[in-house]
PDB file of C-alpha atoms in Angstrom:
ATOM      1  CA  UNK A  16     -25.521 -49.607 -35.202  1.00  0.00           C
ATOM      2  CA  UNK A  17     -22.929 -50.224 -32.316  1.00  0.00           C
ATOM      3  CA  UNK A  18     -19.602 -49.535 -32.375  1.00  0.00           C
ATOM      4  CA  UNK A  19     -16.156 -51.086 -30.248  1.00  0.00           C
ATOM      5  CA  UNK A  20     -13.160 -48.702 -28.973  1.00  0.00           C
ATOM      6  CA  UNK A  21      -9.740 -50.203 -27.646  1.00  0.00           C
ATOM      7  CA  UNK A  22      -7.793 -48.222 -26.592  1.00  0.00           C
ATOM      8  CA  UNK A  23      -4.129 -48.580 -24.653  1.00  0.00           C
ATOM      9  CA  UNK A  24      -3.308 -47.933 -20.778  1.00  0.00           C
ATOM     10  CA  UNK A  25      -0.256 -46.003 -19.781  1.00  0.00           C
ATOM     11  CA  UNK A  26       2.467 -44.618 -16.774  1.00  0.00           C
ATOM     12  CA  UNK A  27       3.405 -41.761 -15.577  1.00  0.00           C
ATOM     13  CA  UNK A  28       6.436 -40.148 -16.588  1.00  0.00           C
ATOM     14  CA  UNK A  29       5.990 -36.518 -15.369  1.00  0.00           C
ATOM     15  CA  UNK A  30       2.857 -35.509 -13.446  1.00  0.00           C
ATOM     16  CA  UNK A  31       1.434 -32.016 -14.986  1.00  0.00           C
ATOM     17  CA  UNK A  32       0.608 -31.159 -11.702  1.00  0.00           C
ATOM     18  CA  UNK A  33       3.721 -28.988 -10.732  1.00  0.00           C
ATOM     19  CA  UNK A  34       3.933 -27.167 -13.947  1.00  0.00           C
ATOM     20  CA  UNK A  35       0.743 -27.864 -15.922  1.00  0.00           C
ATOM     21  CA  UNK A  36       3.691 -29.888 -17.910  1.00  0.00           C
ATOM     22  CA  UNK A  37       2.475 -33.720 -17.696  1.00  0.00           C
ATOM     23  CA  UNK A  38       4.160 -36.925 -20.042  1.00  0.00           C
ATOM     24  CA  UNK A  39       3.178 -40.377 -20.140  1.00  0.00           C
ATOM     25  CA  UNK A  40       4.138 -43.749 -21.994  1.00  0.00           C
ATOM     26  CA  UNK A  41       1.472 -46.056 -23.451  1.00  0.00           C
ATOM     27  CA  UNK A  42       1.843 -49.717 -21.843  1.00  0.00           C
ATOM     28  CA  UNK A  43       0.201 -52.739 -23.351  1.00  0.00           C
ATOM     29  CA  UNK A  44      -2.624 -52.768 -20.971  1.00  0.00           C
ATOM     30  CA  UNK A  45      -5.581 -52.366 -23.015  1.00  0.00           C
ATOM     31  CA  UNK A  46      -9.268 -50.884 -22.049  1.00  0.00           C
ATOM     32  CA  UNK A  47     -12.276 -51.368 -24.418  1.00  0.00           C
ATOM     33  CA  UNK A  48     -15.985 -50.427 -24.930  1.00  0.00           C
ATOM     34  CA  UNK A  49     -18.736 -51.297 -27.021  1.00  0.00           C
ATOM     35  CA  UNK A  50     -21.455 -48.486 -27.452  1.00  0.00           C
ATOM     36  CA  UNK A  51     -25.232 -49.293 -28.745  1.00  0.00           C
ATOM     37  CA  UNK A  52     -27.300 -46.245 -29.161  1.00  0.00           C
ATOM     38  CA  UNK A  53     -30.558 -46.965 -27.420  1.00  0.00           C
ATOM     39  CA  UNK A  54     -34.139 -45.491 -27.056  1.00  0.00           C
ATOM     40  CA  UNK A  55     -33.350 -43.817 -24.051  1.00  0.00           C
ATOM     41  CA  UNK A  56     -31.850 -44.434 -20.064  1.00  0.00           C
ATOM     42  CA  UNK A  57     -28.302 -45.559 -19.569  1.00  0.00           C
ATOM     43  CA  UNK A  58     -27.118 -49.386 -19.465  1.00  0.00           C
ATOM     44  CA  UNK A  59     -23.915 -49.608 -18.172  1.00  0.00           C
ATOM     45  CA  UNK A  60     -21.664 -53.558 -18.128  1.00  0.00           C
ATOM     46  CA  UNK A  61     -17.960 -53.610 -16.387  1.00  0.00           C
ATOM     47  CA  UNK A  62     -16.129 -56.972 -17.175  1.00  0.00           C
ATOM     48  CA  UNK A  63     -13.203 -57.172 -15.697  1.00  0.00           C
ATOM     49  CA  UNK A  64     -12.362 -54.369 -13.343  1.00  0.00           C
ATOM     50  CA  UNK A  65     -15.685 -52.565 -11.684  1.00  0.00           C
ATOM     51  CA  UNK A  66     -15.127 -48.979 -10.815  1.00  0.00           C
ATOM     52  CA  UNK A  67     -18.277 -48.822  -8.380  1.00  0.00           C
ATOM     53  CA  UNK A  68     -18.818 -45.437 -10.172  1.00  0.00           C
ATOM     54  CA  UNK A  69     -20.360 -43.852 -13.149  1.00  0.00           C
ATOM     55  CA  UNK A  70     -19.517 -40.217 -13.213  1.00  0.00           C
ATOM     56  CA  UNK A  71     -17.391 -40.719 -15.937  1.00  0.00           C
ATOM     57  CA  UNK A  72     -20.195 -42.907 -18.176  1.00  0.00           C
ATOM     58  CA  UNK A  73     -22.323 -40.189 -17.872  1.00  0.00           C
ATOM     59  CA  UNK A  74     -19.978 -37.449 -18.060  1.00  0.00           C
ATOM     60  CA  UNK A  75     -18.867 -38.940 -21.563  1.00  0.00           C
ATOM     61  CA  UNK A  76     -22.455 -39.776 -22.756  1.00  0.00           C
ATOM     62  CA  UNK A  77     -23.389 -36.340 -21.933  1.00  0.00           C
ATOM     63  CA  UNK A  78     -20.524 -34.920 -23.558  1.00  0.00           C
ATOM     64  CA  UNK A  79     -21.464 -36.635 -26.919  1.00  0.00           C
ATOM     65  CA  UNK A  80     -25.053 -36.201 -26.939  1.00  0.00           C
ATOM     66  CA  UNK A  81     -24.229 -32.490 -27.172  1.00  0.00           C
ATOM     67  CA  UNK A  82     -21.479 -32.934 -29.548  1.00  0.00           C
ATOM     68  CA  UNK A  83     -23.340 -34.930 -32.086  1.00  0.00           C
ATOM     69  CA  UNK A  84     -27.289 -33.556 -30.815  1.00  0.00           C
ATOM     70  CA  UNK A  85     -28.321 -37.108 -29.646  1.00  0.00           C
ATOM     71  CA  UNK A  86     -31.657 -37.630 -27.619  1.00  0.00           C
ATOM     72  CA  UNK A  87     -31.533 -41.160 -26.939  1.00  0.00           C
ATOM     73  CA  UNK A  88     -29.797 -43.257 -24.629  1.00  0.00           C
ATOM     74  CA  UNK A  89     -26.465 -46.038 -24.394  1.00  0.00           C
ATOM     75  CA  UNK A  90     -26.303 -49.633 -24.126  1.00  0.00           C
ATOM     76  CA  UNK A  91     -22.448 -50.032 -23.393  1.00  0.00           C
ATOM     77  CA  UNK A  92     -19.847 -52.546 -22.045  1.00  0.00           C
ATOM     78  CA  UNK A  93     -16.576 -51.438 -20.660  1.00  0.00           C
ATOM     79  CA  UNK A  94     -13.601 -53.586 -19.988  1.00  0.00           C
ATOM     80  CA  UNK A  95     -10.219 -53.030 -18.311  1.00  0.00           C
ATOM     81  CA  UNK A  96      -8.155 -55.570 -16.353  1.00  0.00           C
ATOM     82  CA  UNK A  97      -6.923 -52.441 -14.346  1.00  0.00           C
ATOM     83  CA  UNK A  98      -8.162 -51.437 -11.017  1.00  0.00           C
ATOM     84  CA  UNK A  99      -9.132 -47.601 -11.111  1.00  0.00           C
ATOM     85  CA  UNK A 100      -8.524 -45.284  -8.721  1.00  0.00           C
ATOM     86  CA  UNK A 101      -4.364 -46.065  -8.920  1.00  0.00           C
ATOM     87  CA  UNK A 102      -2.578 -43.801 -11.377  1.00  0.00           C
ATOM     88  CA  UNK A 103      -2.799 -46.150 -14.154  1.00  0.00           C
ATOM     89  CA  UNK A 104      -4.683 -43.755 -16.812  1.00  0.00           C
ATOM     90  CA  UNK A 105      -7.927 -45.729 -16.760  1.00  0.00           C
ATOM     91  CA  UNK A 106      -9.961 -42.921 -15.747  1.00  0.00           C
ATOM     92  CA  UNK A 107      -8.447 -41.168 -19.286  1.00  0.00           C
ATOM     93  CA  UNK A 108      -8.424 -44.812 -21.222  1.00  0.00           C
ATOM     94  CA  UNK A 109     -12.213 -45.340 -20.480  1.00  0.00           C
ATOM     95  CA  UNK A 110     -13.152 -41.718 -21.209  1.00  0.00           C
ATOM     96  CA  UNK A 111     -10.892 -41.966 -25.256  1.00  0.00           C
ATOM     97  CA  UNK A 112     -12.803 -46.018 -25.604  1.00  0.00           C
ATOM     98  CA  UNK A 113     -15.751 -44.350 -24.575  1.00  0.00           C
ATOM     99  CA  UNK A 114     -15.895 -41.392 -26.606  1.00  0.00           C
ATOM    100  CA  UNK A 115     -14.422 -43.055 -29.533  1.00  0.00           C
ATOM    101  CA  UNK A 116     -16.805 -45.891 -29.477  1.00  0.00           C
ATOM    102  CA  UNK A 117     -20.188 -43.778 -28.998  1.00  0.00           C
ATOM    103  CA  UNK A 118     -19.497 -41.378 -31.684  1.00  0.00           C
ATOM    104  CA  UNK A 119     -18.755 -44.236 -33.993  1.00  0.00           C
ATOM    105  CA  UNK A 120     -21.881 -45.879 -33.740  1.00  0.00           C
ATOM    106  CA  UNK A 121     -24.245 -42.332 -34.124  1.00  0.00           C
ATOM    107  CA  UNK A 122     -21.890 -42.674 -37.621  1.00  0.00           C
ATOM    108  CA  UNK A 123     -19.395 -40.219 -36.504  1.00  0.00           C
ATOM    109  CA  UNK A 124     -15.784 -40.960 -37.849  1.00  0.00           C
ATOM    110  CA  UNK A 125     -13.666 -38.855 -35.263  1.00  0.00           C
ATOM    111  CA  UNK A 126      -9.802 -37.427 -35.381  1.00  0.00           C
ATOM    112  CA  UNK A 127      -7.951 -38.402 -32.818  1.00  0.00           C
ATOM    113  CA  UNK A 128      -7.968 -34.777 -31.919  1.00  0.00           C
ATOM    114  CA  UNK A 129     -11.833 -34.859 -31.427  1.00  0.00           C
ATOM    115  CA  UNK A 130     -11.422 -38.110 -29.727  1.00  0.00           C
ATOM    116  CA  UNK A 131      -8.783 -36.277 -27.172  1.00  0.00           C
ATOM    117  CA  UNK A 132     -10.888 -33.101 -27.141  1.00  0.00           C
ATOM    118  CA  UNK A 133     -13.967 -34.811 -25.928  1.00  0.00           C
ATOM    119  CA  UNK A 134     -12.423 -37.179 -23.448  1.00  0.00           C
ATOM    120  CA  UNK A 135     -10.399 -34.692 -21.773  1.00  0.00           C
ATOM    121  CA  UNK A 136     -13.728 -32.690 -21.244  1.00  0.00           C
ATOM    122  CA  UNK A 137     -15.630 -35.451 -20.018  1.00  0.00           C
ATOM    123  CA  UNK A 138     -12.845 -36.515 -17.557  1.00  0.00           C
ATOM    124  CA  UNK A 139     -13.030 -32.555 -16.776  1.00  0.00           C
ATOM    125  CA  UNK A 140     -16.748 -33.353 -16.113  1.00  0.00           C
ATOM    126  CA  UNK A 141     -16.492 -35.998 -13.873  1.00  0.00           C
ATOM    127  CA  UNK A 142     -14.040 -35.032 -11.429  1.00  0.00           C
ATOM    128  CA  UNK A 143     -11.689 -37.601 -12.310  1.00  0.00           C
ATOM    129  CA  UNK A 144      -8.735 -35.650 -12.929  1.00  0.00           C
ATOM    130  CA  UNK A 145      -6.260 -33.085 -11.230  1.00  0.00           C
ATOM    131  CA  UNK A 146      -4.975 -31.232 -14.389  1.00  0.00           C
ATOM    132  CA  UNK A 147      -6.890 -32.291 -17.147  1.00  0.00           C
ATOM    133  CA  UNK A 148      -5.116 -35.350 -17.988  1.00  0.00           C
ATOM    134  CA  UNK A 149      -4.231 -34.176 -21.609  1.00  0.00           C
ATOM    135  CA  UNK A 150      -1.159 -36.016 -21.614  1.00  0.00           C
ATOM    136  CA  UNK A 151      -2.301 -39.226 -20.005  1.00  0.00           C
ATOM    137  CA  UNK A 152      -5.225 -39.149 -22.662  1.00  0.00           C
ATOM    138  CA  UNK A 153      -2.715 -38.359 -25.397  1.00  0.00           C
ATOM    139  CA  UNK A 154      -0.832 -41.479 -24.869  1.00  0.00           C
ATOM    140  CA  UNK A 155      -3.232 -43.911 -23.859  1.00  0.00           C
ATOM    141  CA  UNK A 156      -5.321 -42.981 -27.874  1.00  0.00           C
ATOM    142  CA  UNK A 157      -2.117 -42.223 -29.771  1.00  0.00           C
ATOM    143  CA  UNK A 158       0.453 -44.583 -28.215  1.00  0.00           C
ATOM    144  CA  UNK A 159       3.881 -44.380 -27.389  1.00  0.00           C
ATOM    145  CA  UNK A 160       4.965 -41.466 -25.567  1.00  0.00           C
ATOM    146  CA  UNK A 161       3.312 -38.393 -25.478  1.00  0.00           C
ATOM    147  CA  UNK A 162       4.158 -34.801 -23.627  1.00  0.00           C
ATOM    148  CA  UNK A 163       1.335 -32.098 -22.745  1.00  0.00           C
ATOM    149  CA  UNK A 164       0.451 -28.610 -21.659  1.00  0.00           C
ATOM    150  CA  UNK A 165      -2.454 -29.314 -19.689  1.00  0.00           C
ATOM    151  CA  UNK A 166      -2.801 -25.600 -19.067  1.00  0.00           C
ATOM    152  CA  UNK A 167      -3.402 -24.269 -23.198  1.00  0.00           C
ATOM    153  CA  UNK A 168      -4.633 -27.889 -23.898  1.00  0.00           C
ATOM    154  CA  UNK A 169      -1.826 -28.781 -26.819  1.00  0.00           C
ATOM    155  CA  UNK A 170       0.296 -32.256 -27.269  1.00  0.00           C
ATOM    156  CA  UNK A 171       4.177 -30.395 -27.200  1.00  0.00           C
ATOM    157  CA  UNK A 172       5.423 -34.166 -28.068  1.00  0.00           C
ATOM    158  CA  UNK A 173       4.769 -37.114 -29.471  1.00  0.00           C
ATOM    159  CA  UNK A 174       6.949 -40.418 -30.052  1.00  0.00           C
ATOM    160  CA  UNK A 175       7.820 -43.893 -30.273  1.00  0.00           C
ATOM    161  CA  UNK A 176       9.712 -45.306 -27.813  1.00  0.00           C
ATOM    162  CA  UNK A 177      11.785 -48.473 -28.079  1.00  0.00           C
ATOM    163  CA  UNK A 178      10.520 -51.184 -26.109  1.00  0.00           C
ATOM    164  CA  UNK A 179      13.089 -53.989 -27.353  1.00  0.00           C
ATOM    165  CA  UNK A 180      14.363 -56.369 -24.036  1.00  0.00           C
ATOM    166  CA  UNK A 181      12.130 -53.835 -21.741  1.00  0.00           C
ATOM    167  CA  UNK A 182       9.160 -54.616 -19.728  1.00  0.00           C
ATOM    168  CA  UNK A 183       7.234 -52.845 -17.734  1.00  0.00           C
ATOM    169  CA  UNK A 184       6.391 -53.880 -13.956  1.00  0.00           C
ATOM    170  CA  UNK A 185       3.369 -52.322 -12.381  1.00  0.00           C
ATOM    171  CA  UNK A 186       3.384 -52.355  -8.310  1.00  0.00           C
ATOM    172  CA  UNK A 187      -0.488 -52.574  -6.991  1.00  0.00           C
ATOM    173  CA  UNK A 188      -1.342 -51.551  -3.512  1.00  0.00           C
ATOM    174  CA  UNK A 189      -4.640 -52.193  -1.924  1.00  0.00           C
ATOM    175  CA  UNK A 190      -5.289 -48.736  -1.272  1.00  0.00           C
ATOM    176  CA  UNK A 191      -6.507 -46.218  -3.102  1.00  0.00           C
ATOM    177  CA  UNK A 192      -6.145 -42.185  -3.511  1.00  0.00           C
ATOM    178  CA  UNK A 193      -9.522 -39.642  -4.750  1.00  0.00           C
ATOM    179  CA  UNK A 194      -8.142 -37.166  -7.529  1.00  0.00           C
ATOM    180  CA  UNK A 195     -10.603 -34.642  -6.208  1.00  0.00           C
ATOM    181  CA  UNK A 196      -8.694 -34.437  -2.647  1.00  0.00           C
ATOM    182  CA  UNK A 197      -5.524 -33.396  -4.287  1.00  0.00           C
ATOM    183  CA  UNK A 198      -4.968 -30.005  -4.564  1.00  0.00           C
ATOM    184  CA  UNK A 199      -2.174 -28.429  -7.544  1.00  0.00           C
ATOM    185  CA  UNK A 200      -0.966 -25.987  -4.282  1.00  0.00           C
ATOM    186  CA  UNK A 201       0.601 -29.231  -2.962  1.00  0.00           C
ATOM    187  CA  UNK A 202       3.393 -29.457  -5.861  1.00  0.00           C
ATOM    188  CA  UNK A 203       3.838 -25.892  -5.663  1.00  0.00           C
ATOM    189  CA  UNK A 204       7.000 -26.232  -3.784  1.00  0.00           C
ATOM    190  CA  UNK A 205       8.483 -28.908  -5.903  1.00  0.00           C
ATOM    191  CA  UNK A 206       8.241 -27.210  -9.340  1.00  0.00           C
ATOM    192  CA  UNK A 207      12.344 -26.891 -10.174  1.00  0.00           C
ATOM    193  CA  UNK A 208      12.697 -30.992  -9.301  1.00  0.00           C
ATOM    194  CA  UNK A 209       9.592 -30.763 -11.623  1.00  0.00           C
ATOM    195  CA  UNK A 210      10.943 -29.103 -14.321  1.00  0.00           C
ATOM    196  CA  UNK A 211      13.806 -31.133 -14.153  1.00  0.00           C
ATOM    197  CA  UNK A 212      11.884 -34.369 -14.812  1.00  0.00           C
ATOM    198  CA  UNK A 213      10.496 -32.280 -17.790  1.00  0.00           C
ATOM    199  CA  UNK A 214      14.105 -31.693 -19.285  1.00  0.00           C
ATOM    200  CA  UNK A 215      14.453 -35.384 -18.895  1.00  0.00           C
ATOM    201  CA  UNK A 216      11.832 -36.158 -20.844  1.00  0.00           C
ATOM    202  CA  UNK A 217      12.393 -34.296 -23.386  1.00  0.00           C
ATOM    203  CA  UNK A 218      16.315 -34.829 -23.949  1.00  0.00           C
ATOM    204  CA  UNK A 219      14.721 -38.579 -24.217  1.00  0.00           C
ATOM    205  CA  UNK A 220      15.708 -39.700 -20.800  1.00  0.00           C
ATOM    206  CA  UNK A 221      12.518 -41.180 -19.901  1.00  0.00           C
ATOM    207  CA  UNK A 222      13.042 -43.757 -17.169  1.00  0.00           C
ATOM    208  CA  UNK A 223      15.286 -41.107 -15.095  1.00  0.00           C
ATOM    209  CA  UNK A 224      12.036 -38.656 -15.395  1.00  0.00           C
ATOM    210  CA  UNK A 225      10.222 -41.437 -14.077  1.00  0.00           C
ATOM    211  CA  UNK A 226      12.294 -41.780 -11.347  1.00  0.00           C
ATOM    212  CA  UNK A 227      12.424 -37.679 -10.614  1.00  0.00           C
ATOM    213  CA  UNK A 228       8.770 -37.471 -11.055  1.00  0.00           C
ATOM    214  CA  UNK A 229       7.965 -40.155  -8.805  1.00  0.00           C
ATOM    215  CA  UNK A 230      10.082 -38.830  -6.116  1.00  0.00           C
ATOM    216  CA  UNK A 231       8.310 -35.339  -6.777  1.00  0.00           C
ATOM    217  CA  UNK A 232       4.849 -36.653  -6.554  1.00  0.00           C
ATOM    218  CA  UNK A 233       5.865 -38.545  -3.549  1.00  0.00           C
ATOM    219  CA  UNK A 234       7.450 -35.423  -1.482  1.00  0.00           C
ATOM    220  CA  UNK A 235       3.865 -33.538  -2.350  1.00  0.00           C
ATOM    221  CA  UNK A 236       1.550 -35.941  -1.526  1.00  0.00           C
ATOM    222  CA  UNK A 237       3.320 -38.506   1.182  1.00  0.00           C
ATOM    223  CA  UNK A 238       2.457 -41.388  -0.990  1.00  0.00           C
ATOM    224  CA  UNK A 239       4.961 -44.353   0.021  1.00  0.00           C
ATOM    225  CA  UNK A 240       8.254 -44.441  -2.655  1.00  0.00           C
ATOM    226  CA  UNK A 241      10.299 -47.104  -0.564  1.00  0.00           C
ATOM    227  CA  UNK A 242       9.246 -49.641  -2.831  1.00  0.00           C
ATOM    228  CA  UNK A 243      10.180 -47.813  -6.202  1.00  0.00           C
ATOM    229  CA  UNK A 244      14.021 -47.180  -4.430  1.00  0.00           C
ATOM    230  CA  UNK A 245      13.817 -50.873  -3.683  1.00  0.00           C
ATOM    231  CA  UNK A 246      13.047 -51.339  -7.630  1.00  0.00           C
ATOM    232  CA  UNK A 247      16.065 -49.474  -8.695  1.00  0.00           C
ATOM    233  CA  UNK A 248      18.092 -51.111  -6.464  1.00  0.00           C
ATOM    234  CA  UNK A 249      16.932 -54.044  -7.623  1.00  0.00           C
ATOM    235  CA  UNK A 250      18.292 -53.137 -10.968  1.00  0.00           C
ATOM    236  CA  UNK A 251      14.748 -51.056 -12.687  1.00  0.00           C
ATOM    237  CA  UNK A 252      15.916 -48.525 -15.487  1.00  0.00           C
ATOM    238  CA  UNK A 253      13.282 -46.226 -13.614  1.00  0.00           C
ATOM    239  CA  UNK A 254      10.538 -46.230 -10.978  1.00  0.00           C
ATOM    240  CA  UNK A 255       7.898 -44.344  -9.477  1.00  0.00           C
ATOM    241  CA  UNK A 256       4.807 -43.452  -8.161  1.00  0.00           C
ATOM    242  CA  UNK A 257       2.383 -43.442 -11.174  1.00  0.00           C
ATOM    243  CA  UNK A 258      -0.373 -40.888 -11.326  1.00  0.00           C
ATOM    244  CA  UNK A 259      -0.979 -39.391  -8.124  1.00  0.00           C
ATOM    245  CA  UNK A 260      -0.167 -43.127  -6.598  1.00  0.00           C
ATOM    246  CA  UNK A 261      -0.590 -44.985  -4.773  1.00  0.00           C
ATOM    247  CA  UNK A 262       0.383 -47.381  -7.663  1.00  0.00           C
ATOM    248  CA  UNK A 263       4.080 -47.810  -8.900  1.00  0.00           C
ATOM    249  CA  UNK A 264       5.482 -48.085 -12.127  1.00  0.00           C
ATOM    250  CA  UNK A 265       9.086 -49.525 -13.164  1.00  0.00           C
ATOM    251  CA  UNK A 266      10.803 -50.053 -16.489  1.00  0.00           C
ATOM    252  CA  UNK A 267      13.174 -52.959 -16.516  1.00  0.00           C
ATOM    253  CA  UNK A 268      15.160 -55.378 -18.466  1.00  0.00           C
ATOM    254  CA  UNK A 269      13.726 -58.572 -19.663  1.00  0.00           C
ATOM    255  CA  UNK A 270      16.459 -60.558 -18.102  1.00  0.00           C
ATOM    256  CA  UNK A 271      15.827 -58.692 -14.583  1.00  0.00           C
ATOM    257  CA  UNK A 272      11.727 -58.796 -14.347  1.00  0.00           C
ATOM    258  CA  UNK A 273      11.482 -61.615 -12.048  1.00  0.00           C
ATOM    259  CA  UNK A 274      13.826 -60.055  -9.587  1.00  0.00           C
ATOM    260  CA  UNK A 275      12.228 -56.900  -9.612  1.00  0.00           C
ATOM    261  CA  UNK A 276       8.923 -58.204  -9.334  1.00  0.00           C
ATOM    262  CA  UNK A 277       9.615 -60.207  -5.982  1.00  0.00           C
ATOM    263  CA  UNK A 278      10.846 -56.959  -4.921  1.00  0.00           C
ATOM    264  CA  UNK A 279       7.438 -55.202  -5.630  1.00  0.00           C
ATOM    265  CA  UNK A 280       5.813 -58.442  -4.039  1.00  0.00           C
ATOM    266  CA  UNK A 281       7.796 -58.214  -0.975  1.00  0.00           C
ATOM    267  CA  UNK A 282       6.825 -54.613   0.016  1.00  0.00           C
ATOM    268  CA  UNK A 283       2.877 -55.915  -0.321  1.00  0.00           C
ATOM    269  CA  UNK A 284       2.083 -55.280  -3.808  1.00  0.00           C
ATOM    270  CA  UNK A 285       0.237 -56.836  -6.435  1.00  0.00           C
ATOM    271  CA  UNK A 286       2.750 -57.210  -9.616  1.00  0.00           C
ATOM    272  CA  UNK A 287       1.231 -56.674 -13.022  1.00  0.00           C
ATOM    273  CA  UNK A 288       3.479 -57.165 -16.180  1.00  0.00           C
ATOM    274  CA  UNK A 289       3.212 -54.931 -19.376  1.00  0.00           C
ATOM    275  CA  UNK A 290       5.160 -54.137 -22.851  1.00  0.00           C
ATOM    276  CA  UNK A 291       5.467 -50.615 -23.886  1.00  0.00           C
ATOM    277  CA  UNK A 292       3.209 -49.893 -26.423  1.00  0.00           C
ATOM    278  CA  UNK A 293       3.569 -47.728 -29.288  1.00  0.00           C
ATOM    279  CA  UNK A 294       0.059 -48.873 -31.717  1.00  0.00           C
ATOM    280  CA  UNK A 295      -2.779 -46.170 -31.101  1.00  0.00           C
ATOM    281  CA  UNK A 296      -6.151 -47.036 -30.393  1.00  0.00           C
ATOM    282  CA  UNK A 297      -8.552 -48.338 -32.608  1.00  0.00           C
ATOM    283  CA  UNK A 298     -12.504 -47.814 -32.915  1.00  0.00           C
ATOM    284  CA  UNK A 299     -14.823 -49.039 -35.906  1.00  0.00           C
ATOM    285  CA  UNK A 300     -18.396 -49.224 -36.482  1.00  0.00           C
ATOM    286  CA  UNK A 301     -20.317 -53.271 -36.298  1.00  0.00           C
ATOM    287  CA  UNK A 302     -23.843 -53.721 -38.129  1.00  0.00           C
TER     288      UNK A 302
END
């Protein structure tokens, strides 16, 4: 039996690495896999987006086979249309489509809360995350916006958000930043601006936690936030540095997304253009 995960991408809107604190909002960028249990090795198919590494496919099949006691091996094909490596969850996206999908097909049903549990782990596993990535997780499997303490492992938060006449404009640059050269020590200093964005959040003041947190994550690691000011200027709701960059993310009105964009596009970035997204994922067993 095989089975298919999709599951959503999402933005920043407070990094959990000053406070263990972390909240992010589900966009419409979606990230699937199919899983085929096998006889035995590991088979691994990118369409789309190639991440050039497979930590995380093994991390994930590992973390499964000793969940559920399976011997054998994976036949699986992963898609995103987001480059890795940029802030923009996929590292956490691939882990929940992965998860999700492979238990399915050894029969499994699993709660989003196993789903979550597992993924988290396996992103633990693999290196590919600072904190733990709870929250990023949380909202790329359950939609919508989600808040987490990364540090005891529990979703504080979870809600819709209204996405009427708002998109959401992703700014690409060509580089890229490893998660395991970050250290937490960095934000250390920056924890009140930090909490702040976390009071934000909560009171429901999303896009101005955006914009805190981006500044934040910017002052810690020296990643580039020009082009996020330029966004706001430019008439974004809120902007900033998604992840731990170098990517940004701005939420905008409809009638103001072009402009916006040819600001991103003028400071060298490659636009992307997103709803926000409050479904959850989905995963089902195929004969």
């Amino acid at each position: 039996m095989r089975a298919r995960a999709e599951v959503n991408s999402a933005v920043s809107v407070l990094n959990a690495a000053a406070t263990g604190f972390g909240a992010a909002i589900a966009i419409s960028a979606r990230i699937s896999a199919l899983a085929e249990p096998t006889d035995g090795g590991l088979e691994v198919t990118f369409e789309g987006v190639d991440p050039g590494d497979r930590r995380l496919v093994e991390a994930a099949a590992s973390v499964v086979s000793g969940e559920l006691g399976w011997t054998g091996g994976w036949r699986l094909v992963i898609r995103s249309e987001l480059p890795p490596r940029k802030g923009l969850k996929t590292s956490s996206a691939v882990s929940n489509a992965l998860i999700a999908s492979m238990c399915s097909a050894l029969g499994s049903d699993p709660s989003p809360s196993d789903v979550l549990r597992m993924s988290v782990l396996a992103s633990r596993m693999a290196n590919v995350t600072v904190t733990g990535a709870l929250d990023d997780a949380g909202a790329s499997l359950l939609g919508g916006f989600v808040m987490a303490d990364n540090d005891s492992g529990t979703i504080e938060v979870r809600r819709d958000v209204d996405p009427e006449g708002l998109e959401v404009l992703l700014g690409i640059p060509a580089g890229e930043l490893e998660k395991s050269a970050v250290s937490r020590e960095a934000f250390a200093p920056l924890v009140p601006a930090a909490l702040r964005a976390r009071d934000l959040a909560l009171e429901g003041r999303y896009w101005d936690a955006m914009t805190v947190n981006g500044l934040v994550v910017s002052a810690a690691l020296g990643v580039d936030s020009v082009p996020a000011a330029e966004a706001i200027r430019a008439g974004a709701l809120g902007a900033g540095i998604t992840g731990m960059g170098p990517a940004i993310a701005a939420v905008v009105p409809e009638d103001a997304a072009e402009r916006i964009a040819s600001s991103l596009a003028r400071a060298g970035l490659m636009v992307m253009r997103y709803r926000l997204e409050n479904e959850p994922g989905v995963w089902n067993a195929e004969i």
